[in-house]
Amino acid sequence: NDSGKWVPHVMYSNNSKAFDVAFMGLKFIKTENGKLKTTLLIENSFDVISNIGLTVRNTTAERFCTLSGSDDKINWFVINDSILINPSFDNINTSNTFMLNFPSSNYKYFKLIIYNNNKDPFDIKDVITKTPPVLELYSLHESMQNPISKIQQKDSGKISYIKIIQGQTYHF
């Protein structure tokens, strides 16, 4: 502290392990696929998701879409009513994935309506979701375990000599 006295404190080390992002397939059906619009009904098999990826054959066409969620496929609630889909082509692969990000949601079903505006629809091959990187965190309140120290003590008259030997780094 300001007066030079030692103050107890807690050390925190971010002892975390990161796991890679995973791409998981989602069940979907096209209920409509024409020049006016494409409607996808997507089933969510996860607790919470915050993105949906569309794997489409290479294209540079742009479309707007809306995304709604439902738990019963009868009552639909808007999530986003103006998403621009603008996939970029890939010079190596014949298809690519465009990700639609939205606030975390636990709806059982999603309805994606792509407005084609009298143009040909996208050739959608798959619908996926991307899981975020998972961090396995250790408790902040976990007490630190210091390595075992070797202590030697010598007494001589009115003086005691104490020698502490530390084989590893030690937090005091």
PDB file of C-alpha atoms in Angstrom:
ATOM      1  CA  ASN A   1       0.000   0.000   0.000  1.00  0.00           C
ATOM      2  CA  ASP A   2       1.027   3.681   0.110  1.00  0.00           C
ATOM      3  CA  SER A   3       2.749   3.268   3.491  1.00  0.00           C
ATOM      4  CA  GLY A   4       4.863   0.333   2.299  1.00  0.00           C
ATOM      5  CA  LYS A   5       2.963  -2.401   4.127  1.00  0.00           C
ATOM      6  CA  TRP A   6       2.233  -5.669   2.372  1.00  0.00           C
ATOM      7  CA  VAL A   7      -1.429  -6.107   1.420  1.00  0.00           C
ATOM      8  CA  PRO A   8      -2.851  -9.573   0.697  1.00  0.00           C
ATOM      9  CA  HIS A   9      -4.070  -9.964  -2.857  1.00  0.00           C
ATOM     10  CA  VAL A  10      -5.426 -12.572  -5.244  1.00  0.00           C
ATOM     11  CA  MET A  11      -3.560 -13.457  -8.401  1.00  0.00           C
ATOM     12  CA  TYR A  12      -5.545 -14.369 -11.467  1.00  0.00           C
ATOM     13  CA  SER A  13      -4.143 -16.247 -14.378  1.00  0.00           C
ATOM     14  CA  ASN A  14      -6.293 -16.982 -17.400  1.00  0.00           C
ATOM     15  CA  ASN A  15      -5.826 -20.739 -17.272  1.00  0.00           C
ATOM     16  CA  SER A  16      -8.170 -21.528 -20.113  1.00  0.00           C
ATOM     17  CA  LYS A  17      -8.191 -24.019 -22.899  1.00  0.00           C
ATOM     18  CA  ALA A  18      -9.711 -23.030 -26.227  1.00  0.00           C
ATOM     19  CA  PHE A  19     -11.521 -25.468 -28.474  1.00  0.00           C
ATOM     20  CA  ASP A  20     -11.946 -24.857 -32.177  1.00  0.00           C
ATOM     21  CA  VAL A  21     -15.011 -23.503 -33.912  1.00  0.00           C
ATOM     22  CA  ALA A  22     -17.245 -26.270 -35.238  1.00  0.00           C
ATOM     23  CA  PHE A  23     -19.683 -26.187 -38.155  1.00  0.00           C
ATOM     24  CA  MET A  24     -22.849 -28.189 -37.551  1.00  0.00           C
ATOM     25  CA  GLY A  25     -25.524 -29.007 -40.106  1.00  0.00           C
ATOM     26  CA  LEU A  26     -29.129 -27.926 -39.595  1.00  0.00           C
ATOM     27  CA  LYS A  27     -32.179 -29.721 -41.013  1.00  0.00           C
ATOM     28  CA  PHE A  28     -34.038 -27.573 -43.527  1.00  0.00           C
ATOM     29  CA  ILE A  29     -36.644 -27.718 -46.253  1.00  0.00           C
ATOM     30  CA  LYS A  30     -37.408 -25.288 -49.048  1.00  0.00           C
ATOM     31  CA  THR A  31     -41.118 -24.603 -48.890  1.00  0.00           C
ATOM     32  CA  GLU A  32     -40.916 -22.139 -51.779  1.00  0.00           C
ATOM     33  CA  ASN A  33     -38.159 -21.543 -54.343  1.00  0.00           C
ATOM     34  CA  GLY A  34     -39.097 -19.273 -57.219  1.00  0.00           C
ATOM     35  CA  LYS A  35     -38.441 -15.951 -58.875  1.00  0.00           C
ATOM     36  CA  LEU A  36     -40.354 -14.004 -56.203  1.00  0.00           C
ATOM     37  CA  LYS A  37     -38.874 -15.557 -53.076  1.00  0.00           C
ATOM     38  CA  THR A  38     -37.180 -18.554 -51.504  1.00  0.00           C
ATOM     39  CA  THR A  39     -38.494 -19.728 -48.140  1.00  0.00           C
ATOM     40  CA  LEU A  40     -36.426 -22.020 -45.949  1.00  0.00           C
ATOM     41  CA  LEU A  41     -37.839 -23.691 -42.852  1.00  0.00           C
ATOM     42  CA  ILE A  42     -34.882 -24.542 -40.592  1.00  0.00           C
ATOM     43  CA  GLU A  43     -35.020 -26.795 -37.525  1.00  0.00           C
ATOM     44  CA  ASN A  44     -32.787 -25.822 -34.607  1.00  0.00           C
ATOM     45  CA  SER A  45     -31.415 -28.889 -32.802  1.00  0.00           C
ATOM     46  CA  PHE A  46     -29.258 -26.854 -30.390  1.00  0.00           C
ATOM     47  CA  ASP A  47     -30.099 -24.992 -27.182  1.00  0.00           C
ATOM     48  CA  VAL A  48     -29.019 -21.578 -28.460  1.00  0.00           C
ATOM     49  CA  ILE A  49     -27.633 -20.396 -31.788  1.00  0.00           C
ATOM     50  CA  SER A  50     -26.616 -16.972 -33.047  1.00  0.00           C
ATOM     51  CA  ASN A  51     -25.898 -17.610 -36.716  1.00  0.00           C
ATOM     52  CA  ILE A  52     -27.076 -19.546 -39.717  1.00  0.00           C
ATOM     53  CA  GLY A  53     -24.836 -20.282 -42.674  1.00  0.00           C
ATOM     54  CA  LEU A  54     -26.061 -20.847 -46.208  1.00  0.00           C
ATOM     55  CA  THR A  55     -23.837 -22.965 -48.431  1.00  0.00           C
ATOM     56  CA  VAL A  56     -24.552 -21.796 -51.971  1.00  0.00           C
ATOM     57  CA  ARG A  57     -23.021 -22.459 -55.351  1.00  0.00           C
ATOM     58  CA  ASN A  58     -20.635 -19.678 -56.270  1.00  0.00           C
ATOM     59  CA  THR A  59     -22.413 -16.448 -57.019  1.00  0.00           C
ATOM     60  CA  THR A  60     -21.934 -12.733 -56.598  1.00  0.00           C
ATOM     61  CA  ALA A  61     -25.660 -11.935 -56.660  1.00  0.00           C
ATOM     62  CA  GLU A  62     -27.118 -10.046 -53.697  1.00  0.00           C
ATOM     63  CA  ARG A  63     -30.504 -10.488 -52.075  1.00  0.00           C
ATOM     64  CA  PHE A  64     -32.298  -9.226 -48.985  1.00  0.00           C
ATOM     65  CA  CYS A  65     -33.961 -11.604 -46.575  1.00  0.00           C
ATOM     66  CA  THR A  66     -35.913 -11.726 -43.320  1.00  0.00           C
ATOM     67  CA  LEU A  67     -35.420 -14.119 -40.423  1.00  0.00           C
ATOM     68  CA  SER A  68     -38.141 -15.163 -37.993  1.00  0.00           C
ATOM     69  CA  GLY A  69     -38.302 -17.686 -35.169  1.00  0.00           C
ATOM     70  CA  SER A  70     -41.018 -19.967 -33.817  1.00  0.00           C
ATOM     71  CA  ASP A  71     -41.492 -22.754 -31.291  1.00  0.00           C
ATOM     72  CA  ASP A  72     -44.551 -24.274 -32.999  1.00  0.00           C
ATOM     73  CA  LYS A  73     -44.295 -23.365 -36.736  1.00  0.00           C
ATOM     74  CA  ILE A  74     -47.581 -21.442 -36.371  1.00  0.00           C
ATOM     75  CA  ASN A  75     -46.687 -18.257 -34.476  1.00  0.00           C
ATOM     76  CA  TRP A  76     -43.644 -16.533 -36.004  1.00  0.00           C
ATOM     77  CA  PHE A  77     -41.662 -13.688 -34.434  1.00  0.00           C
ATOM     78  CA  VAL A  78     -39.257 -11.436 -36.300  1.00  0.00           C
ATOM     79  CA  ILE A  79     -35.531 -11.629 -35.504  1.00  0.00           C
ATOM     80  CA  ASN A  80     -34.245  -9.419 -38.320  1.00  0.00           C
ATOM     81  CA  ASP A  81     -36.290  -8.010 -41.199  1.00  0.00           C
ATOM     82  CA  SER A  82     -33.523  -6.652 -43.414  1.00  0.00           C
ATOM     83  CA  ILE A  83     -30.451  -8.851 -43.868  1.00  0.00           C
ATOM     84  CA  LEU A  84     -28.289  -8.385 -46.948  1.00  0.00           C
ATOM     85  CA  ILE A  85     -27.008 -11.661 -48.384  1.00  0.00           C
ATOM     86  CA  ASN A  86     -23.938 -10.894 -50.443  1.00  0.00           C
ATOM     87  CA  PRO A  87     -21.861 -14.041 -50.888  1.00  0.00           C
ATOM     88  CA  SER A  88     -18.369 -13.760 -52.294  1.00  0.00           C
ATOM     89  CA  PHE A  89     -17.144 -16.285 -54.810  1.00  0.00           C
ATOM     90  CA  ASP A  90     -14.313 -18.720 -54.206  1.00  0.00           C
ATOM     91  CA  ASN A  91     -11.745 -19.307 -56.954  1.00  0.00           C
ATOM     92  CA  ILE A  92     -10.972 -22.826 -55.693  1.00  0.00           C
ATOM     93  CA  ASN A  93     -14.303 -24.309 -54.562  1.00  0.00           C
ATOM     94  CA  THR A  94     -17.566 -24.358 -56.471  1.00  0.00           C
ATOM     95  CA  SER A  95     -19.576 -23.224 -53.452  1.00  0.00           C
ATOM     96  CA  ASN A  96     -19.104 -21.078 -50.378  1.00  0.00           C
ATOM     97  CA  THR A  97     -20.900 -20.346 -47.120  1.00  0.00           C
ATOM     98  CA  PHE A  98     -22.468 -17.022 -46.221  1.00  0.00           C
ATOM     99  CA  MET A  99     -23.088 -16.501 -42.490  1.00  0.00           C
ATOM    100  CA  LEU A 100     -26.154 -14.664 -41.173  1.00  0.00           C
ATOM    101  CA  ASN A 101     -25.468 -13.417 -37.635  1.00  0.00           C
ATOM    102  CA  PHE A 102     -28.232 -12.495 -35.207  1.00  0.00           C
ATOM    103  CA  PRO A 103     -28.798 -12.187 -31.443  1.00  0.00           C
ATOM    104  CA  SER A 104     -28.613 -15.487 -29.546  1.00  0.00           C
ATOM    105  CA  SER A 105     -31.891 -17.333 -29.915  1.00  0.00           C
ATOM    106  CA  ASN A 106     -33.417 -20.577 -28.673  1.00  0.00           C
ATOM    107  CA  TYR A 107     -36.358 -20.858 -31.092  1.00  0.00           C
ATOM    108  CA  LYS A 108     -37.010 -24.422 -32.244  1.00  0.00           C
ATOM    109  CA  TYR A 109     -37.630 -23.300 -35.848  1.00  0.00           C
ATOM    110  CA  PHE A 110     -36.374 -20.502 -38.046  1.00  0.00           C
ATOM    111  CA  LYS A 111     -37.964 -19.184 -41.225  1.00  0.00           C
ATOM    112  CA  LEU A 112     -35.667 -17.490 -43.705  1.00  0.00           C
ATOM    113  CA  ILE A 113     -37.341 -15.667 -46.599  1.00  0.00           C
ATOM    114  CA  ILE A 114     -35.007 -14.558 -49.394  1.00  0.00           C
ATOM    115  CA  TYR A 115     -36.562 -11.981 -51.724  1.00  0.00           C
ATOM    116  CA  ASN A 116     -35.517 -12.797 -55.304  1.00  0.00           C
ATOM    117  CA  ASN A 117     -37.328  -9.833 -56.941  1.00  0.00           C
ATOM    118  CA  ASN A 118     -38.186 -11.647 -60.185  1.00  0.00           C
ATOM    119  CA  LYS A 119     -34.656 -13.044 -60.541  1.00  0.00           C
ATOM    120  CA  ASP A 120     -33.360 -16.600 -60.350  1.00  0.00           C
ATOM    121  CA  PRO A 121     -32.931 -17.953 -56.796  1.00  0.00           C
ATOM    122  CA  PHE A 122     -29.686 -18.979 -55.079  1.00  0.00           C
ATOM    123  CA  ASP A 123     -28.688 -22.633 -55.420  1.00  0.00           C
ATOM    124  CA  ILE A 124     -28.654 -23.434 -51.685  1.00  0.00           C
ATOM    125  CA  LYS A 125     -26.933 -26.741 -50.936  1.00  0.00           C
ATOM    126  CA  ASP A 126     -26.756 -26.787 -47.141  1.00  0.00           C
ATOM    127  CA  VAL A 127     -27.662 -24.866 -43.989  1.00  0.00           C
ATOM    128  CA  ILE A 128     -25.238 -24.860 -41.054  1.00  0.00           C
ATOM    129  CA  THR A 129     -24.515 -23.118 -37.773  1.00  0.00           C
ATOM    130  CA  LYS A 130     -21.098 -22.193 -36.460  1.00  0.00           C
ATOM    131  CA  THR A 131     -20.436 -22.839 -32.793  1.00  0.00           C
ATOM    132  CA  PRO A 132     -18.327 -20.190 -31.065  1.00  0.00           C
ATOM    133  CA  PRO A 133     -14.909 -21.100 -29.683  1.00  0.00           C
ATOM    134  CA  VAL A 134     -15.408 -22.756 -26.321  1.00  0.00           C
ATOM    135  CA  LEU A 135     -13.264 -21.667 -23.409  1.00  0.00           C
ATOM    136  CA  GLU A 136     -12.917 -24.022 -20.489  1.00  0.00           C
ATOM    137  CA  LEU A 137     -12.264 -21.635 -17.610  1.00  0.00           C
ATOM    138  CA  TYR A 138     -11.000 -22.555 -14.207  1.00  0.00           C
ATOM    139  CA  SER A 139     -12.648 -20.990 -11.202  1.00  0.00           C
ATOM    140  CA  LEU A 140     -11.424 -17.516 -10.253  1.00  0.00           C
ATOM    141  CA  HIS A 141     -11.738 -18.473  -6.593  1.00  0.00           C
ATOM    142  CA  GLU A 142      -9.604 -21.559  -6.855  1.00  0.00           C
ATOM    143  CA  SER A 143      -6.777 -21.169  -4.347  1.00  0.00           C
ATOM    144  CA  MET A 144      -3.268 -21.309  -5.674  1.00  0.00           C
ATOM    145  CA  GLN A 145      -1.191 -24.272  -4.577  1.00  0.00           C
ATOM    146  CA  ASN A 146       2.407 -23.273  -3.951  1.00  0.00           C
ATOM    147  CA  PRO A 147       5.146 -25.842  -4.445  1.00  0.00           C
ATOM    148  CA  ILE A 148       6.537 -27.533  -1.350  1.00  0.00           C
ATOM    149  CA  SER A 149       9.452 -25.650   0.187  1.00  0.00           C
ATOM    150  CA  LYS A 150      12.354 -27.037   2.178  1.00  0.00           C
ATOM    151  CA  ILE A 151      12.870 -25.239   5.502  1.00  0.00           C
ATOM    152  CA  GLN A 152      16.032 -25.383   7.616  1.00  0.00           C
ATOM    153  CA  GLN A 153      16.312 -23.723  11.039  1.00  0.00           C
ATOM    154  CA  LYS A 154      19.428 -23.121  13.164  1.00  0.00           C
ATOM    155  CA  ASP A 155      19.234 -21.650  16.649  1.00  0.00           C
ATOM    156  CA  SER A 156      22.291 -19.997  18.161  1.00  0.00           C
ATOM    157  CA  GLY A 157      21.888 -18.175  21.445  1.00  0.00           C
ATOM    158  CA  LYS A 158      19.174 -15.554  21.027  1.00  0.00           C
ATOM    159  CA  ILE A 159      19.197 -15.695  17.179  1.00  0.00           C
ATOM    160  CA  SER A 160      17.358 -18.132  14.912  1.00  0.00           C
ATOM    161  CA  TYR A 161      18.428 -18.542  11.328  1.00  0.00           C
ATOM    162  CA  ILE A 162      15.768 -19.854   8.967  1.00  0.00           C
ATOM    163  CA  LYS A 163      16.645 -20.901   5.426  1.00  0.00           C
ATOM    164  CA  ILE A 164      13.825 -21.502   2.950  1.00  0.00           C
ATOM    165  CA  ILE A 165      14.708 -23.338  -0.242  1.00  0.00           C
ATOM    166  CA  GLN A 166      12.248 -23.111  -3.118  1.00  0.00           C
ATOM    167  CA  GLY A 167      12.679 -25.514  -6.030  1.00  0.00           C
ATOM    168  CA  GLN A 168      10.090 -23.721  -8.169  1.00  0.00           C
ATOM    169  CA  THR A 169       8.586 -20.258  -8.425  1.00  0.00           C
ATOM    170  CA  TYR A 170       6.571 -19.435  -5.356  1.00  0.00           C
ATOM    171  CA  HIS A 171       3.813 -16.914  -4.736  1.00  0.00           C
ATOM    172  CA  PHE A 172       4.005 -15.092  -1.446  1.00  0.00           C
TER     173      PHE A 172
END
